Coordinates of N, CA, C and O in Angstrom, one line a residue:
L67 N 0.7 -1.2 -0.1 CA 0.2 0.3 0.0 C 0.8 1.4 0.0 O 0.9 1.9 -1.2
F68 N 1.7 1.7 1.4 CA 2.7 2.3 1.2 C 4.0 2.2 1.0 O 4.3 1.4 1.8
D69 N 4.7 2.6 0.0 CA 5.9 1.8 -0.1 C 6.9 3.3 0.4 O 8.0 3.0 -0.1
G70 N 6.4 4.3 1.3 CA 7.4 4.7 2.0 C 7.7 6.1 1.1 O 8.5 7.2 1.7
A71 N 7.7 6.1 -0.1 CA 7.3 7.8 -0.9 C 6.5 8.3 -0.6 O 5.3 8.5 -0.3
P72 N 6.9 9.9 -0.5 CA 6.2 10.9 -0.2 C 4.6 11.0 -1.2 O 4.8 10.7 -2.6
M73 N 3.3 11.3 -0.6 CA 2.5 11.5 -1.5 C 2.2 12.3 -2.2 O 2.5 13.7 -1.8
S74 N 2.3 12.2 -3.7 CA 2.2 13.3 -4.5 C 0.6 13.4 -5.1 O 0.1 12.4 -5.1
F75 N 0.0 14.5 -5.1 CA -1.6 15.2 -5.4 C -1.4 14.8 -6.8 O -2.0 15.0 -7.4
G76 N -0.2 15.9 -7.3 CA 0.0 16.3 -8.5 C -0.9 16.7 -8.7 O -1.7 18.2 -8.8
I77 N -1.2 17.8 -10.7 CA -1.8 19.1 -10.6 C -2.9 18.9 -11.0 O -4.2 19.4 -10.6
Q78 N -3.3 17.3 -11.6 CA -5.0 17.0 -11.9 C -5.5 17.0 -10.8 O -6.9 16.9 -10.7
F79 N -4.8 17.0 -9.5 CA -5.7 17.6 -7.9 C -6.2 18.5 -7.8 O -7.2 18.6 -7.1
A80 N -5.4 19.2 -7.9 CA -6.0 21.0 -7.5 C -6.9 21.6 -8.3 O -7.7 21.7 -7.3
P81 N -7.7 21.4 -9.4 CA -9.2 21.8 -10.2 C -10.2 21.4 -8.8 O -11.1 21.8 -8.9
A82 N -10.4 19.8 -9.0 CA -11.2 18.9 -8.0 C -11.0 19.6 -6.5 O -12.0 19.7 -6.1
F83 N -9.7 19.8 -5.9 CA -9.6 20.3 -4.8 C -10.4 21.6 -4.8 O -11.3 22.0 -3.3
L84 N -9.8 22.3 -5.3 CA -10.6 23.7 -5.3 C -12.1 23.9 -5.3 O -12.6 24.5 -4.6
A85 N -12.9 23.4 -6.4 CA -14.3 23.2 -6.6 C -15.0 22.9 -5.6 O -15.6 23.0 -5.3
R86 N -14.5 21.8 -4.9 CA -14.7 21.1 -4.0 C -14.8 22.3 -2.2 O -15.5 22.4 -1.5
W87 N -14.0 22.4 -2.3 CA -13.2 23.5 -1.1 C -14.4 24.7 -1.5 O -14.9 25.5 -0.9
F88 N -14.5 25.2 -2.9 CA -15.0 26.4 -3.3 C -16.9 26.2 -2.9 O -17.3 27.5 -2.5
A89 N -16.8 25.6 -3.1 CA -18.2 24.9 -3.1 C -18.9 24.4 -1.6 O -20.0 25.0 -1.1
A90 N -17.8 24.1 -0.8 CA -17.8 23.7 0.8 C -18.2 24.7 1.7 O -18.8 25.2 2.1
F91 N -17.6 26.3 1.0 CA -17.6 27.6 1.1 C -18.7 28.2 1.3 O -19.2 28.8 1.9
A92 N -19.0 28.2 -0.2 CA -20.2 28.6 -0.8 C -21.6 28.1 0.3 O -22.6 29.1 0.7
V93 N -21.5 27.2 0.6 CA -22.9 26.5 1.5 C -22.5 26.8 2.8 O -23.6 26.8 3.1
T94 N -21.3 26.8 3.6 CA -21.3 27.2 4.7 C -21.7 28.7 4.8 O -22.7 29.0 5.8
L95 N -21.4 29.2 4.0 CA -22.0 31.2 3.8 C -23.4 30.9 3.9 O -23.6 31.7 4.5
G96 N -23.7 30.3 2.9 CA -25.0 30.3 3.0 C -25.6 30.2 4.1 O -26.7 30.1 4.3
Y97 N -25.6 28.5 4.6 CA -26.1 28.7 6.1 C -25.9 29.1 7.2 O -26.8 29.5 7.5
G98 N -24.5 30.1 6.8 CA -24.1 31.0 8.0 C -25.5 32.0 7.8 O -25.7 32.2 9.0
S99 N -25.5 32.7 6.6 CA -25.9 33.8 6.9 C -27.5 33.4 7.2 O -28.2 34.4 7.8
I100 N -28.3 32.9 6.7 CA -29.3 32.5 7.0 C -29.6 32.1 8.8 O -30.6 32.9 9.1
L101 N -28.4 31.6 9.1 CA -28.5 31.6 10.6 C -28.3 32.6 11.2 O -29.4 33.1 12.5
C102 N -27.8 33.9 10.3 CA -27.6 34.9 11.3 C -28.7 35.7 11.2 O -29.2 36.5 12.1
V103 N -29.5 35.8 10.4 CA -30.9 36.2 9.5 C -31.8 36.0 11.1 O -32.5 36.4 11.5
L104 N -31.9 34.8 11.4 CA -32.6 34.2 11.9 C -32.4 34.4 13.7 O -33.3 35.1 14.5
V105 N -31.2 35.0 13.8 CA -30.9 35.4 15.4 C -31.1 36.5 15.4 O -31.7 36.9 16.3
L106 N -30.8 37.3 14.4 CA -31.4 38.8 13.9 C -33.0 38.9 14.3 O -33.2 40.1 14.8
A107 N -33.7 38.2 13.8 CA -35.1 38.4 13.3 C -36.3 37.7 14.7 O -36.8 38.3 14.8
M108 N -35.1 36.9 15.3 CA -35.8 36.8 16.3 C -35.5 37.0 17.9 O -34.1 37.2 18.0
R109 N -36.6 37.2 18.8 CA -35.5 38.1 20.2 C -35.7 36.7 21.1 O -35.3 37.0 22.1
R110 N -36.3 35.9 20.8 CA -36.3 34.9 21.7 C -35.4 33.2 21.8 O -35.2 33.1 20.5
S111 N -34.2 33.1 22.6 CA -33.4 32.4 22.3 C -33.8 30.9 21.9 O -33.1 30.2 21.3
A112 N -34.7 30.3 22.4 CA -35.5 29.1 22.2 C -36.0 29.0 21.4 O -35.8 28.5 20.4
A113 N -36.6 29.9 20.6 CA -37.0 29.9 19.3 C -36.2 29.9 18.2 O -36.2 29.3 17.3
V114 N -34.9 30.5 18.2 CA -33.6 30.7 17.9 C -33.0 29.3 17.7 O -33.4 28.9 16.0
V115 N -32.8 28.8 18.5 CA -32.5 27.4 18.5 C -33.3 26.3 17.7 O -32.8 25.8 16.8
V116 N -34.5 26.4 18.4 CA -35.8 26.0 17.3 C -35.8 25.7 16.0 O -35.3 25.0 14.8
A117 N -35.6 27.1 15.5 CA -35.6 27.6 14.0 C -34.2 27.1 13.0 O -34.1 26.5 12.4
S118 N -33.0 26.8 14.5 CA -32.0 27.3 13.6 C -31.9 25.0 13.6 O -31.2 24.8 12.6
F119 N -32.3 24.1 14.2 CA -32.1 22.9 14.1 C -33.3 22.5 13.0 O -33.2 21.9 11.5
V120 N -34.3 23.0 13.1 CA -34.9 23.1 11.8 C -34.7 23.2 10.0 O -34.9 22.8 9.6
M121 N -34.3 24.5 10.1 CA -33.2 25.0 8.8 C -32.0 23.8 8.9 O -31.9 23.8 7.2
L122 N -31.4 23.9 9.7 CA -29.8 22.8 9.5 C -30.5 21.2 9.0 O -30.0 21.0 8.2
L123 N -31.7 20.9 9.5 CA -31.8 19.5 9.5 C -32.5 19.7 7.8 O -33.0 18.4 7.3
G124 N -32.8 20.8 7.1 CA -33.3 20.7 6.3 C -34.4 20.5 5.4 O -35.1 20.8 5.0
V125 N -35.6 21.1 7.0 CA -36.8 20.5 6.8 C -37.2 21.9 6.0 O -38.7 21.4 5.0
V126 N -37.4 22.8 6.4 CA -37.5 24.0 5.2 C -37.0 23.9 4.0 O -38.2 24.3 3.7
E127 N -36.5 23.1 3.1 CA -35.7 23.2 2.0 C -36.7 22.0 1.3 O -37.3 22.4 0.4
Q128 N -36.9 21.2 2.5 CA -37.7 19.9 1.7 C -39.4 20.5 1.6 O -40.2 20.5 0.7
A129 N -39.9 21.7 2.5 CA -40.9 22.0 2.1 C -41.0 23.0 1.4 O -42.1 22.9 0.4
L130 N -40.2 23.7 0.8 CA -40.0 24.6 -0.2 C -39.6 23.7 -1.4 O -40.7 24.2 -2.7
F131 N -38.8 23.0 -1.7 CA -38.7 22.3 -2.9 C -39.6 21.3 -3.0 O -39.4 20.0 -3.9
G132 N -40.1 20.9 -2.4 CA -41.4 19.1 -2.3 C -40.5 18.4 -2.0 O -41.0 17.2 -2.9
L133 N -39.3 17.9 -1.8 CA -38.5 16.8 -1.5 C -39.0 16.1 -0.8 O -39.5 16.2 0.5
G134 N -38.6 14.5 -1.2 CA -39.4 14.2 -0.1 C -38.3 12.4 -0.6 O -37.7 12.5 -1.4
P135 N -39.1 11.1 -0.9 CA -38.2 10.4 -0.9 C -38.3 9.8 -2.3 O -37.1 9.1 -3.0
S136 N -38.6 10.5 -3.3 CA -38.4 10.6 -4.8 C -37.9 12.0 -5.4 O -37.7 12.5 -6.3
A137 N -36.9 12.1 -4.0 CA -35.7 13.4 -4.7 C -35.2 13.2 -5.5 O -34.2 13.9 -6.4
S138 N -34.3 11.8 -5.7 CA -33.4 11.5 -6.5 C -33.9 10.6 -7.6 O -33.1 10.6 -8.4
S139 N -35.0 10.9 -8.5 CA -36.0 10.6 -9.5 C -35.2 12.0 -10.3 O -35.0 13.0 -10.2
A140 N -35.0 11.4 -11.3 CA -34.4 12.5 -12.6 C -35.9 13.3 -12.7 O -36.9 12.7 -13.8
G141 N -36.2 14.5 -12.8 CA -37.0 15.7 -12.8 C -36.9 17.0 -12.7 O -35.6 16.8 -11.6
I142 N -37.5 17.5 -12.0 CA -38.0 18.7 -11.5 C -37.7 18.8 -9.7 O -36.6 19.5 -9.5
G143 N -37.9 17.8 -9.5 CA -37.6 17.2 -7.7 C -36.2 17.4 -7.3 O -35.4 18.0 -6.6
G144 N -35.8 16.4 -8.1 CA -34.2 15.9 -8.5 C -33.5 17.3 -8.9 O -32.6 17.6 -7.7
A145 N -33.6 18.1 -9.5 CA -33.1 19.3 -9.6 C -32.7 20.1 -9.1 O -31.9 20.8 -8.6
L146 N -34.2 20.1 -8.6 CA -33.8 21.5 -7.2 C -33.7 20.6 -6.3 O -33.3 21.9 -5.2
G147 N -33.8 19.6 -5.6 CA -33.0 18.9 -4.6 C -31.6 19.1 -4.8 O -30.6 19.4 -3.6
K148 N -30.6 19.3 -5.7 CA -29.4 19.0 -5.8 C -29.3 20.6 -5.8 O -28.5 20.6 -5.4
L149 N -30.2 21.3 -6.4 CA -29.5 22.7 -6.2 C -29.6 23.5 -4.8 O -29.2 24.4 -4.5
S150 N -30.4 23.2 -3.8 CA -30.8 23.0 -2.4 C -29.2 23.2 -1.7 O -29.1 22.6 -2.0
L151 N -29.3 23.9 -0.8 CA -28.4 23.7 0.1 C -28.1 22.9 0.6 O -27.0 21.9 0.9
R152 N -28.8 21.7 1.2 CA -29.1 20.4 1.5 C -28.5 19.7 0.6 O -28.0 18.7 1.0
G153 N -29.0 19.5 -0.7 CA -28.6 18.7 -1.3 C -27.0 19.3 -1.9 O -26.6 18.1 -2.2
Q154 N -26.8 19.8 -1.6 CA -25.2 20.3 -1.8 C -24.7 19.8 -1.2 O -23.3 19.2 -1.1
V155 N -24.9 19.8 0.7 CA -24.4 19.4 1.2 C -23.9 17.6 1.0 O -23.4 16.8 1.3
N156 N -25.1 16.8 0.7 CA -25.6 15.6 0.4 C -24.4 15.4 -1.0 O -23.6 14.4 -0.7
T157 N -24.3 16.1 -1.9 CA -23.2 15.7 -2.7 C -22.5 16.0 -2.4 O -21.2 15.3 -2.2
L158 N -21.7 17.0 -1.2 CA -20.4 17.2 -0.9 C -20.0 15.9 -0.2 O -18.6 15.5 -0.2
C159 N -21.1 15.7 0.4 CA -20.6 13.8 1.8 C -20.2 13.1 0.4 O -19.8 12.2 1.5
T160 N -21.4 12.9 -0.1 CA -20.9 12.0 -1.3 C -19.7 11.6 -2.1 O -18.9 10.5 -2.5
G161 N -18.4 12.7 -2.1 CA -17.6 12.6 -2.7 C -17.5 14.0 -4.4 O -16.1 14.0 -4.3
D162 N -18.6 14.1 -4.7 CA -18.6 14.9 -5.2 C -18.6 16.6 -5.6 O -18.8 16.4 -4.3
V163 N -18.7 16.9 -6.7 CA -18.6 18.2 -6.8 C -19.9 18.9 -6.8 O -20.8 18.3 -8.2
P164 N -20.8 19.9 -6.2 CA -21.8 20.5 -6.9 C -21.6 21.3 -8.0 O -20.3 21.8 -8.1
T165 N -22.5 21.3 -8.7 CA -22.8 21.9 -10.3 C -22.3 23.7 -10.1 O -22.5 24.0 -8.7
A166 N -22.0 23.9 -10.8 CA -21.5 26.0 -10.8 C -22.6 26.6 -10.1 O -22.7 27.2 -9.9
A167 N -24.1 25.8 -11.0 CA -25.2 26.8 -11.0 C -25.5 26.3 -9.2 O -25.9 27.4 -8.6
A168 N -25.5 25.2 -8.9 CA -25.8 24.7 -7.4 C -24.7 26.0 -6.5 O -25.1 26.6 -5.3
T169 N -23.4 26.4 -7.0 CA -22.8 27.0 -5.7 C -22.6 28.6 -5.7 O -22.7 28.9 -5.4
F170 N -23.5 28.8 -7.0 CA -23.8 30.4 -7.4 C -25.0 30.3 -6.7 O -25.2 31.5 -6.1
F171 N -26.1 29.4 -6.0 CA -27.2 29.4 -5.8 C -26.6 29.5 -4.4 O -27.7 30.8 -3.5
A172 N -25.7 28.7 -3.5 CA -25.6 29.1 -2.5 C -24.7 30.6 -2.3 O -25.3 30.8 -1.1
F173 N -23.9 31.1 -3.1 CA -23.7 32.8 -2.9 C -24.9 33.3 -2.8 O -24.4 34.7 -2.3
A174 N -25.8 33.3 -3.4 CA -26.7 34.4 -3.4 C -27.9 33.9 -2.5 O -28.1 35.2 -2.3
V175 N -27.8 33.1 -2.3 CA -28.6 33.0 -0.7 C -27.9 33.7 0.2 O -28.1 34.4 1.2
A176 N -26.6 33.1 0.5 CA -25.6 34.5 1.4 C -25.4 35.5 1.1 O -25.5 36.4 2.1
V177 N -25.8 36.3 0.0 CA -25.9 38.0 -0.5 C -26.9 38.0 0.1 O -27.4 39.1 0.7
A178 N -28.6 37.6 -0.6 CA -29.5 38.1 -0.1 C -29.9 37.7 1.5 O -30.7 38.6 1.9
C179 N -29.3 36.8 2.2 CA -29.5 37.1 3.9 C -28.7 38.0 4.2 O -29.2 38.3 5.3
A180 N -27.7 38.2 3.8 CA -26.5 39.7 4.1 C -27.6 40.5 4.2 O -27.5 41.6 5.1
V181 N -28.1 40.6 3.2 CA -28.5 42.2 2.5 C -30.1 42.1 4.2 O -30.3 43.9 4.5
L182 N -30.6 41.0 4.1 CA -31.8 41.1 4.7 C -31.5 41.3 5.9 O -31.8 42.0 7.0
A183 N -30.2 40.8 6.7 CA -29.9 41.2 8.1 C -29.5 42.9 8.2 O -29.4 43.2 9.3
V184 N -28.6 43.3 7.2 CA -28.7 44.5 7.6 C -29.8 45.4 7.3 O -29.8 46.6 8.1
A185 N -30.9 45.0 6.8 CA -32.0 45.5 6.7 C -32.6 45.9 8.1 O -33.1 46.8 8.8
V186 N -32.3 44.4 8.6 CA -33.4 44.2 10.0 C -32.0 44.8 11.1 O -33.2 45.6 11.6
L187 N -31.1 45.0 11.2 CA -30.3 45.7 11.7 C -30.9 47.1 11.8 O -30.8 47.8 12.7
K188 N -31.0 48.1 10.1 CA -31.2 49.0 10.5 C -32.5 49.7 11.0 O -32.3 50.6 11.6
R189 N -33.2 49.0 11.0 CA -34.7 49.0 11.1 C -34.6 49.0 13.1 O -35.4 49.3 13.4
R190 N -33.6 48.1 13.3 CA -33.8 48.0 14.8 C -33.2 49.3 15.2 O -33.5 50.2 16.2
R191 N -32.5 50.1 15.1 CA -31.5 51.2 15.0 C -32.7 52.1 14.7 O -32.6 53.5 15.2
M192 N -33.5 52.2 14.2 CA -34.8 53.4 14.0 C -35.4 53.5 15.4 O -35.7 53.5 16.3

């Protein structure tokens, strides 16, 4: 198995590694910004904890995209399932790289939630 030679990843390893890292960063940023909005929008800490778990477990995305047991089927449900943040996490966990459109969607969610968080903070200051 290991013959004592140093492990070499080679040039062909770099694009796949960077694509996975970039996608994981986008998904993390998306979930983080959603959780930030939840914390800012809700005043009660118990409600924030419950809402955070509901969001992180993918309950909201399942309701929005109509995901269920047939999510792996080829169709609109399967396509939206892979586009969602939860679908991207599942894709990353299987060792694949999410599509560029899915990564762009994760960044779009992050930007939208950051704008919403700023709006909530501005409204509270008034």
